[in-house]
């Protein structure tokens, strides 16, 4: 529940800064690097979760945010935070370890087919936001408060594990299937950023975002008995969780004007 | 005009090398008891095997015999593709009609001494990680081969329903050829525990 207070705190902080002087530059782009700190975690440590290209704690980089100000105070912002995690590179090995723990006593396990995408970009995950910005300036400081809606988006893989029963001729194929490969979870967020004007056209930026999404991830685990004419048992694994995340980042902001759109 | 050109195109010959056809014969057929308690089936050197992990390996060595007359060397062109057949093909001379397995000992209530227990065995396809019914085994043995490296094959028939009781067992493998000739082999006596 205390995360709700954090939401309120950020909004209150920004509200207290309203009503000040603003810049006349209508556009700005922002580049930012930061860390995601999970306030509540999406992952529980279940084996199938290794099939999700998502990490609760991770670093992110902002593929520049773009903001347009309608007037001196109000604007709209498009913001993409893209995360990579070194753990994702090891995803198959970690999954095998978990499968070995689950089935290893009774079966010899070998990986059949991984349906992971080999492209690096799909091994990361992103938070895509669109929202309103309110600006307040004081001497060399610019304070922005933002409210966003968007999606937390990541890929997931399907997996086939071959199981050979010990001391037996029985063979099984366990498939763990996420159905849809891409996951897009509706996300809301509030943000506060503090910019320091190095020059008229370059600001140093410190950025805080608290985001919330409700995960709803389903996985089917099928165990196909090859010895019994492919007799299959299916287990549905479902996960619904409230996920709060705090992103803290730093970078630069570059305000500008497009000559034709002044 | 266009139709006749099209007709010519689809009936014209590809520039394929003339294929050569040979017959092969199944020269040596040997059976071994296999132990499948581990990850992969292995030939057993022990005198006992866990009854749920027993199988029979059938080793087949083929031998090339007479060359046959080459068939017409023409493959029609479909659209822009031109697929040539393999240059060398080996066809079975003495095709195998069926493979049966008999238990020479009491197996279970419905399979007394000398009963056909073929239905209890399945052909293990290691590369595909799958089973085939034993009825498909002759088809596999009679297949057209394209390389002499395929002349030797090991085929694992795994016992999917174990005997009612533990004890010593001998199995008889019976091949019925297309001319109804019988070839029979007995496995080495094994204690199924």
Short mmCIF file of C-alpha atoms in Angstrom, two decimals:
data_model
loop_
_atom_site.label_atom_id
_atom_site.label_comp_id
_atom_site.label_asym_id
_atom_site.label_seq_id
_atom_site.Cartn_x
_atom_site.Cartn_y
_atom_site.Cartn_z
CA UNK A 1 0.00 0.00 0.00
CA UNK A 2 2.88 2.41 0.66
CA UNK A 3 3.52 2.54 -3.12
CA UNK A 4 0.24 4.37 -3.52
CA UNK A 5 1.63 7.02 -1.14
CA UNK A 6 4.70 7.29 -3.36
CA UNK A 7 2.37 8.00 -6.30
CA UNK A 8 0.59 10.70 -4.32
CA UNK A 9 3.91 12.15 -3.11
CA UNK A 10 5.22 12.58 -6.65
CA UNK A 11 2.01 14.24 -7.79
CA UNK A 12 2.00 16.53 -4.73
CA UNK A 13 5.67 17.41 -5.25
CA UNK A 14 4.96 18.40 -8.82
CA UNK A 15 1.75 20.25 -7.94
CA UNK A 16 3.63 22.43 -5.47
CA UNK A 17 5.89 23.54 -8.27
CA UNK A 18 3.14 24.69 -10.62
CA UNK A 19 2.57 28.26 -11.65
CA UNK A 20 6.10 29.38 -12.41
CA UNK A 21 7.96 30.78 -15.42
CA UNK A 22 8.52 28.48 -18.44
CA UNK A 23 10.75 28.31 -21.46
CA UNK A 24 9.55 29.44 -24.90
CA UNK A 25 11.16 26.46 -26.62
CA UNK A 26 8.32 24.16 -27.66
CA UNK A 27 10.15 20.93 -28.32
CA UNK A 28 12.64 18.90 -26.35
CA UNK A 29 14.35 15.58 -26.62
CA UNK A 30 15.83 13.74 -23.69
CA UNK A 31 18.51 11.10 -23.43
CA UNK A 32 18.67 9.22 -20.22
CA UNK A 33 20.30 6.21 -18.55
CA UNK A 34 19.03 4.67 -15.36
CA UNK A 35 18.03 1.75 -13.21
CA UNK A 36 14.74 0.02 -12.57
CA UNK A 37 14.13 -0.82 -8.92
CA UNK A 38 11.23 -3.22 -8.37
CA UNK A 39 8.94 -2.05 -5.58
CA UNK A 40 6.95 -5.26 -6.10
CA UNK A 41 8.26 -8.01 -8.34
CA UNK A 42 6.66 -9.55 -11.40
CA UNK A 43 8.80 -12.68 -11.21
CA UNK A 44 8.34 -15.29 -8.47
CA UNK A 45 11.17 -17.61 -9.45
CA UNK A 46 8.93 -20.15 -11.23
CA UNK A 47 10.77 -22.05 -13.99
CA UNK A 48 8.48 -20.82 -16.74
CA UNK A 49 9.35 -17.24 -15.85
CA UNK A 50 12.77 -17.78 -17.40
CA UNK A 51 10.93 -17.84 -20.68
CA UNK A 52 10.04 -14.18 -20.18
CA UNK A 53 12.50 -11.62 -21.41
CA UNK A 54 11.90 -9.46 -18.41
CA UNK A 55 13.88 -8.65 -15.31
CA UNK A 56 12.53 -6.85 -12.30
CA UNK A 57 15.81 -5.11 -11.51
CA UNK A 58 17.56 -3.83 -14.60
CA UNK A 59 19.19 -0.90 -16.26
CA UNK A 60 17.45 1.13 -18.93
CA UNK A 61 18.23 3.72 -21.52
CA UNK A 62 15.80 6.17 -22.96
CA UNK A 63 15.53 6.05 -26.72
CA UNK A 64 15.17 9.72 -26.76
CA UNK A 65 11.97 10.99 -25.28
CA UNK A 66 10.21 13.62 -27.33
CA UNK A 67 8.16 16.38 -25.72
CA UNK A 68 6.03 19.07 -27.29
CA UNK A 69 4.73 21.99 -25.25
CA UNK A 70 1.37 23.45 -26.26
CA UNK A 71 2.09 26.47 -24.13
CA UNK A 72 4.59 27.53 -21.50
CA UNK A 73 3.33 25.03 -18.95
CA UNK A 74 1.66 22.09 -20.62
CA UNK A 75 3.02 19.56 -23.03
CA UNK A 76 2.78 16.02 -24.29
CA UNK A 77 5.58 13.48 -24.11
CA UNK A 78 6.45 10.22 -25.81
CA UNK A 79 8.86 8.20 -23.79
CA UNK A 80 10.46 4.79 -24.34
CA UNK A 81 12.59 3.18 -21.65
CA UNK A 82 14.40 0.18 -23.05
CA UNK A 83 15.97 -2.32 -20.68
CA UNK A 84 18.64 -4.90 -21.15
CA UNK A 85 19.76 -7.43 -18.65
CA UNK A 86 22.89 -9.53 -18.74
CA UNK A 87 20.85 -12.34 -17.15
CA UNK A 88 18.84 -12.70 -20.34
CA UNK A 89 21.90 -13.96 -22.17
CA UNK A 90 21.92 -16.96 -19.84
CA UNK A 91 18.21 -17.65 -20.09
CA UNK A 92 18.42 -21.14 -21.65
CA UNK A 93 21.01 -22.35 -19.14
CA UNK A 94 18.97 -21.05 -16.21
CA UNK A 95 15.85 -22.69 -17.57
CA UNK A 96 17.65 -26.01 -17.98
CA UNK A 97 18.79 -25.84 -14.36
CA UNK A 98 15.20 -25.33 -13.21
CA UNK A 99 13.89 -28.10 -15.43
CA UNK A 100 16.60 -30.38 -14.06
CA UNK A 101 15.47 -29.52 -10.53
CA UNK A 102 11.84 -30.19 -11.38
CA UNK A 103 12.22 -33.40 -13.41
CA UNK A 104 15.79 -34.52 -12.74
CA UNK A 105 15.00 -37.12 -10.07
CA UNK A 106 12.78 -39.16 -12.34
CA UNK A 107 13.91 -38.25 -15.84
CA UNK A 108 16.92 -37.51 -18.00
CA UNK A 109 16.24 -34.09 -19.47
CA UNK A 110 17.41 -32.58 -22.73
CA UNK A 111 16.25 -29.43 -24.41
CA UNK A 112 14.29 -30.07 -27.58
CA UNK A 113 13.34 -26.79 -29.17
CA UNK A 114 13.65 -23.23 -27.95
CA UNK A 115 11.55 -20.79 -29.86
CA UNK A 116 13.40 -17.75 -28.60
CA UNK A 117 14.15 -15.03 -31.05
CA UNK A 118 17.82 -14.63 -31.60
CA UNK A 119 17.61 -10.89 -32.20
CA UNK A 120 19.17 -8.91 -29.40
CA UNK A 121 16.42 -6.29 -29.43
CA UNK A 122 13.87 -8.97 -28.53
CA UNK A 123 15.94 -10.05 -25.56
CA UNK A 124 15.31 -6.72 -23.92
CA UNK A 125 12.04 -5.22 -22.79
CA UNK A 126 10.55 -1.78 -22.84
CA UNK A 127 8.16 0.57 -21.16
CA UNK A 128 6.41 2.76 -23.68
CA UNK A 129 4.70 5.85 -22.31
CA UNK A 130 2.58 8.68 -23.67
CA UNK A 131 1.44 11.39 -21.33
CA UNK A 132 1.01 14.96 -20.21
CA UNK A 133 3.81 17.16 -18.89
CA UNK A 134 3.54 20.14 -16.63
CA UNK A 135 6.52 22.47 -16.50
CA UNK A 136 7.76 24.88 -13.89
CA UNK A 137 10.99 26.92 -14.01
CA UNK A 138 12.98 28.64 -11.32
CA UNK A 139 16.25 30.42 -12.23
CA UNK A 140 18.43 27.66 -13.78
CA UNK A 141 16.11 24.82 -12.71
CA UNK A 142 13.25 23.34 -14.72
CA UNK A 143 10.86 20.97 -12.96
CA UNK A 144 8.63 18.68 -14.98
CA UNK A 145 5.80 16.60 -13.60
CA UNK A 146 4.27 13.97 -15.84
CA UNK A 147 1.46 11.49 -15.92
CA UNK A 148 1.63 8.62 -18.39
CA UNK A 149 -0.27 5.72 -19.80
CA UNK A 150 1.47 3.07 -21.84
CA UNK A 151 2.57 -0.54 -22.00
CA UNK A 152 5.23 -2.69 -20.46
CA UNK A 153 6.27 -4.83 -23.37
CA UNK A 154 8.45 -7.92 -23.51
CA UNK A 155 8.91 -11.12 -25.41
CA UNK A 156 8.47 -14.65 -24.20
CA UNK A 157 9.62 -17.97 -25.53
CA UNK A 158 8.18 -21.45 -25.89
CA UNK A 159 10.14 -24.48 -24.97
CA UNK A 160 10.20 -28.21 -25.59
CA UNK A 161 11.98 -30.47 -23.12
CA UNK A 162 12.63 -34.13 -23.85
CA UNK A 163 12.21 -36.40 -20.86
CA UNK A 164 13.53 -39.95 -20.76
CA UNK A 165 12.28 -41.80 -17.70
CA UNK A 166 15.06 -43.43 -15.70
CA UNK A 167 15.01 -47.27 -15.66
CA UNK A 168 12.23 -47.22 -18.21
CA UNK A 169 11.53 -47.09 -21.94
CA UNK A 170 9.02 -44.29 -21.43
CA UNK A 171 9.57 -40.99 -23.21
CA UNK A 172 7.78 -37.72 -22.67
CA UNK A 173 7.88 -34.30 -24.23
CA UNK A 174 7.14 -31.39 -21.94
CA UNK A 175 6.24 -28.22 -23.79
CA UNK A 176 5.84 -24.92 -22.07
CA UNK A 177 3.84 -22.63 -24.24
CA UNK A 178 3.08 -18.97 -23.70
CA UNK A 179 0.70 -18.77 -26.61
CA UNK A 180 1.30 -15.21 -27.73
CA UNK A 181 5.02 -14.48 -27.96
CA UNK A 182 4.78 -10.74 -27.31
CA UNK A 183 3.35 -9.49 -24.03
CA UNK A 184 2.00 -5.97 -23.71
CA UNK A 185 0.75 -5.04 -20.28
CA UNK A 186 -1.17 -1.81 -19.78
CA UNK A 187 0.85 0.48 -17.54
CA UNK A 188 0.27 3.79 -15.81
CA UNK A 189 3.01 5.97 -14.39
CA UNK A 190 3.75 9.26 -12.71
CA UNK A 191 7.06 10.99 -13.08
CA UNK A 192 9.00 13.89 -11.79
CA UNK A 193 12.16 15.27 -13.33
CA UNK A 194 14.55 18.00 -12.33
CA UNK A 195 16.54 19.74 -15.06
CA UNK A 196 19.47 22.06 -14.53
CA UNK A 197 20.19 24.50 -17.37
CA UNK A 198 23.82 24.12 -18.33
CA UNK A 199 23.21 26.37 -21.30
CA UNK A 200 20.04 27.65 -22.93
CA UNK A 201 19.98 24.53 -25.13
CA UNK A 202 21.32 21.81 -22.84
CA UNK A 203 19.86 20.75 -19.50
CA UNK A 204 21.20 18.17 -17.11
CA UNK A 205 18.38 15.88 -16.09
CA UNK A 206 17.48 13.72 -13.08
CA UNK A 207 14.37 11.66 -13.61
CA UNK A 208 12.05 9.56 -11.40
CA UNK A 209 9.21 7.39 -12.68
CA UNK A 210 6.93 5.21 -10.63
CA UNK A 211 4.99 2.82 -12.82
CA UNK A 212 2.23 0.35 -12.13
CA UNK A 213 0.94 -2.56 -14.16
CA UNK A 214 -1.09 -5.66 -13.41
CA UNK A 215 0.57 -8.65 -14.97
CA UNK A 216 -1.65 -11.35 -16.43
CA UNK A 217 0.56 -14.05 -17.86
CA UNK A 218 -0.62 -17.52 -18.77
CA UNK A 219 1.50 -20.51 -19.63
CA UNK A 220 0.47 -24.00 -20.63
CA UNK A 221 2.65 -26.87 -19.59
CA UNK A 222 1.85 -29.97 -21.63
CA UNK A 223 3.29 -33.34 -20.79
CA UNK A 224 2.97 -35.66 -23.80
CA UNK A 225 3.51 -39.36 -23.15
CA UNK A 226 5.08 -40.74 -26.33
CA UNK A 227 4.82 -44.28 -24.98
CA UNK A 228 1.05 -44.01 -24.59
CA UNK A 229 0.05 -42.76 -28.04
CA UNK A 230 0.82 -39.14 -27.21
CA UNK A 231 -1.54 -39.00 -24.25
CA UNK A 232 -1.25 -35.40 -23.05
CA UNK A 233 -1.87 -33.74 -19.73
CA UNK A 234 -2.02 -29.96 -19.56
CA UNK A 235 -1.40 -27.68 -16.62
CA UNK A 236 -2.27 -24.00 -16.83
CA UNK A 237 0.13 -21.69 -15.06
CA UNK A 238 -1.35 -18.29 -14.49
CA UNK A 239 0.20 -15.31 -12.86
CA UNK A 240 -1.58 -12.09 -11.93
CA UNK A 241 0.36 -9.57 -9.91
CA UNK A 242 0.42 -5.89 -9.09
CA UNK A 243 3.80 -4.69 -10.24
CA UNK A 244 5.19 -1.36 -9.04
CA UNK A 245 8.52 -0.14 -10.31
CA UNK A 246 10.69 2.87 -9.58
CA UNK A 247 12.96 4.06 -12.39
CA UNK A 248 15.70 6.52 -11.53
CA UNK A 249 17.77 7.94 -14.35
CA UNK A 250 20.01 10.78 -15.33
CA UNK A 251 20.83 12.32 -18.67
CA UNK A 252 20.50 15.42 -20.79
CA UNK A 253 17.57 17.29 -22.24
CA UNK A 254 17.84 19.39 -25.38
CA UNK A 255 15.06 21.96 -25.96
CA UNK A 256 14.61 23.28 -29.48
CA UNK A 257 12.19 24.88 -31.85
CA UNK A 258 11.24 23.62 -35.28
CA UNK A 259 11.23 26.70 -37.54
CA UNK A 260 8.04 25.68 -39.39
CA UNK A 261 6.15 24.66 -36.25
CA UNK A 262 6.72 27.73 -34.10
CA UNK B 1 0.74 -20.18 -79.23
CA UNK B 2 1.30 -19.27 -75.58
CA UNK B 3 -0.47 -22.44 -74.49
CA UNK B 4 1.73 -24.61 -76.68
CA UNK B 5 4.89 -22.90 -75.35
CA UNK B 6 3.63 -23.47 -71.83
CA UNK B 7 2.91 -27.12 -72.61
CA UNK B 8 6.45 -27.50 -73.99
CA UNK B 9 7.89 -25.86 -70.90
CA UNK B 10 6.15 -28.16 -68.46
CA UNK B 11 7.00 -31.32 -70.38
CA UNK B 12 10.63 -30.55 -71.23
CA UNK B 13 13.46 -32.51 -69.63
CA UNK B 14 15.86 -31.22 -66.98
CA UNK B 15 19.58 -31.68 -67.70
CA UNK B 16 19.94 -34.37 -65.02
CA UNK B 17 22.75 -36.89 -64.72
CA UNK B 18 21.63 -40.39 -65.64
CA UNK B 19 20.77 -42.18 -62.36
CA UNK B 20 22.15 -45.65 -61.65
CA UNK B 21 20.08 -48.24 -59.87
CA UNK B 22 21.36 -51.13 -57.80
CA UNK B 23 19.77 -53.85 -55.77
CA UNK B 24 20.74 -54.52 -52.22
CA UNK B 25 20.19 -57.53 -50.07
CA UNK B 26 19.91 -57.73 -46.29
CA UNK B 27 23.06 -59.68 -45.64
CA UNK B 28 23.53 -60.00 -41.90
CA UNK B 29 20.78 -59.70 -39.40
CA UNK B 30 21.84 -59.95 -35.79
CA UNK B 31 19.94 -59.31 -32.61
CA UNK B 32 21.23 -58.02 -29.29
CA UNK B 33 19.61 -57.32 -25.94
CA UNK B 34 19.64 -53.67 -25.03
CA UNK B 35 19.45 -51.92 -21.72
CA UNK B 36 17.60 -48.61 -21.84
CA UNK B 37 17.78 -47.74 -18.14
CA UNK B 38 20.05 -44.78 -18.89
CA UNK B 39 19.68 -41.83 -21.24
CA UNK B 40 20.26 -43.92 -24.37
CA UNK B 41 19.81 -47.60 -25.10
CA UNK B 42 23.06 -49.60 -24.95
CA UNK B 43 23.93 -53.18 -25.81
CA UNK B 44 23.80 -55.13 -22.58
CA UNK B 45 26.80 -57.11 -21.42
CA UNK B 46 25.05 -57.98 -18.19
CA UNK B 47 22.86 -61.06 -17.72
CA UNK B 48 20.03 -58.97 -16.27
CA UNK B 49 18.11 -55.86 -17.31
CA UNK B 50 15.32 -53.93 -15.59
CA UNK B 51 12.16 -55.30 -17.21
CA UNK B 52 10.73 -51.83 -17.90
CA UNK B 53 13.90 -50.82 -19.78
CA UNK B 54 14.42 -53.85 -21.99
CA UNK B 55 14.73 -53.80 -25.77
CA UNK B 56 16.08 -55.67 -28.74
CA UNK B 57 18.54 -54.17 -31.20
CA UNK B 58 18.38 -55.51 -34.73
CA UNK B 59 21.59 -54.97 -36.69
CA UNK B 60 21.22 -55.09 -40.42
CA UNK B 61 24.04 -55.04 -42.94
CA UNK B 62 23.15 -54.66 -46.57
CA UNK B 63 25.21 -55.59 -49.56
CA UNK B 64 25.11 -54.13 -53.02
CA UNK B 65 24.34 -56.67 -55.74
CA UNK B 66 23.41 -56.38 -59.41
CA UNK B 67 23.08 -53.06 -61.19
CA UNK B 68 19.71 -52.51 -62.79
CA UNK B 69 18.83 -50.92 -66.09
CA UNK B 70 18.66 -47.17 -65.80
CA UNK B 71 15.19 -45.74 -66.01
CA UNK B 72 14.25 -43.00 -68.42
CA UNK B 73 16.39 -39.99 -67.66
CA UNK B 74 13.82 -37.27 -67.77
CA UNK B 75 12.32 -35.05 -65.12
CA UNK B 76 9.74 -32.57 -66.23
CA UNK B 77 10.06 -28.93 -65.43
CA UNK B 78 7.38 -27.41 -63.26
CA UNK B 79 7.37 -23.66 -63.41
CA UNK B 80 11.01 -22.71 -62.88
CA UNK B 81 12.08 -25.65 -60.72
CA UNK B 82 14.09 -28.59 -61.91
CA UNK B 83 14.66 -31.35 -59.38
CA UNK B 84 17.05 -34.11 -60.36
CA UNK B 85 16.77 -37.53 -58.73
CA UNK B 86 19.77 -38.88 -56.75
CA UNK B 87 22.45 -40.22 -59.08
CA UNK B 88 22.76 -43.55 -57.24
CA UNK B 89 19.81 -45.41 -55.81
CA UNK B 90 19.76 -48.75 -54.02
CA UNK B 91 16.53 -50.72 -54.15
CA UNK B 92 15.75 -53.72 -51.92
CA UNK B 93 15.87 -57.10 -53.69
CA UNK B 94 14.35 -59.22 -50.98
CA UNK B 95 11.79 -57.05 -49.29
CA UNK B 96 10.69 -57.86 -45.76
CA UNK B 97 6.95 -58.27 -45.39
CA UNK B 98 6.67 -58.32 -41.63
CA UNK B 99 8.63 -58.50 -38.40
CA UNK B 100 7.24 -60.38 -35.43
CA UNK B 101 8.49 -60.98 -31.92
CA UNK B 102 7.55 -64.03 -29.87
CA UNK B 103 8.08 -64.68 -26.17
CA UNK B 104 9.50 -68.17 -25.71
CA UNK B 105 8.56 -68.03 -22.04
CA UNK B 106 5.36 -67.26 -20.16
CA UNK B 107 4.89 -63.49 -20.52
CA UNK B 108 1.52 -62.64 -19.03
CA UNK B 109 -1.97 -64.13 -18.72
CA UNK B 110 -2.88 -63.35 -22.30
CA UNK B 111 0.55 -64.23 -23.73
CA UNK B 112 1.58 -67.73 -22.79
CA UNK B 113 4.74 -69.54 -23.94
CA UNK B 114 5.42 -68.94 -27.65
CA UNK B 115 2.94 -66.05 -27.99
CA UNK B 116 3.29 -63.23 -30.47
CA UNK B 117 4.03 -60.13 -28.38
CA UNK B 118 4.95 -57.81 -31.28
CA UNK B 119 2.27 -55.34 -30.18
CA UNK B 120 4.24 -54.78 -26.95
CA UNK B 121 7.27 -53.46 -28.83
CA UNK B 122 7.79 -50.07 -30.43
CA UNK B 123 10.47 -48.90 -32.80
CA UNK B 124 12.52 -46.12 -31.19
CA UNK B 125 13.56 -43.32 -33.55
CA UNK B 126 16.40 -41.75 -31.65
CA UNK B 127 16.94 -38.76 -33.93
CA UNK B 128 13.26 -37.87 -33.96
CA UNK B 129 12.86 -38.75 -30.23
CA UNK B 130 9.72 -40.68 -31.05
CA UNK B 131 8.23 -44.15 -31.34
CA UNK B 132 6.85 -45.89 -34.39
CA UNK B 133 4.59 -48.90 -34.33
CA UNK B 134 6.33 -52.15 -35.18
CA UNK B 135 4.16 -52.46 -38.32
CA UNK B 136 6.13 -49.61 -39.87
CA UNK B 137 9.45 -51.38 -39.33
CA UNK B 138 9.39 -53.44 -42.59
CA UNK B 139 8.71 -50.26 -44.51
CA UNK B 140 11.85 -48.77 -43.01
CA UNK B 141 13.87 -51.88 -43.82
CA UNK B 142 12.68 -51.86 -47.43
CA UNK B 143 13.37 -48.22 -48.11
CA UNK B 144 15.35 -46.97 -51.08
CA UNK B 145 18.86 -45.99 -50.04
CA UNK B 146 21.01 -43.31 -51.60
CA UNK B 147 24.39 -43.92 -50.07
CA UNK B 148 26.41 -46.96 -49.05
CA UNK B 149 26.87 -45.41 -45.61
CA UNK B 150 23.21 -46.29 -45.01
CA UNK B 151 23.94 -49.98 -45.56
CA UNK B 152 24.39 -50.66 -41.87
CA UNK B 153 21.56 -49.85 -39.52
CA UNK B 154 20.79 -50.45 -35.88
CA UNK B 155 17.12 -50.57 -35.05
CA UNK B 156 15.95 -50.53 -31.47
CA UNK B 157 12.67 -52.20 -30.62
CA UNK B 158 11.74 -51.32 -27.05
CA UNK B 159 9.46 -53.42 -24.88
CA UNK B 160 6.73 -51.01 -23.78
CA UNK B 161 4.71 -53.48 -21.70
CA UNK B 162 6.93 -55.46 -19.34
CA UNK B 163 6.30 -59.11 -18.48
CA UNK B 164 4.03 -59.92 -15.59
CA UNK B 165 6.84 -61.51 -13.59
CA UNK B 166 10.57 -61.20 -13.43
CA UNK B 167 12.70 -64.11 -14.66
CA UNK B 168 14.69 -65.46 -17.57
CA UNK B 169 13.42 -64.70 -21.04
CA UNK B 170 14.29 -65.53 -24.63
CA UNK B 171 12.60 -63.75 -27.50
CA UNK B 172 12.31 -64.96 -31.07
CA UNK B 173 12.48 -62.37 -33.85
CA UNK B 174 10.85 -63.53 -37.04
CA UNK B 175 11.25 -61.85 -40.45
CA UNK B 176 8.84 -62.85 -43.20
CA UNK B 177 10.20 -62.05 -46.64
CA UNK B 178 8.15 -61.15 -49.70
CA UNK B 179 8.52 -64.73 -51.00
CA UNK B 180 7.14 -65.97 -47.64
CA UNK B 181 10.55 -67.29 -46.61
CA UNK B 182 11.11 -67.07 -42.83
CA UNK B 183 14.26 -65.85 -41.12
CA UNK B 184 14.30 -66.32 -37.37
CA UNK B 185 16.72 -65.33 -34.62
CA UNK B 186 16.59 -65.94 -30.91
CA UNK B 187 17.87 -63.34 -28.50
CA UNK B 188 20.38 -64.33 -25.83
CA UNK B 189 18.72 -65.45 -22.63
CA UNK B 190 18.28 -62.48 -20.32
CA UNK B 191 17.01 -62.12 -16.78
CA UNK B 192 14.41 -59.37 -16.62
CA UNK B 193 14.30 -57.98 -13.09
#
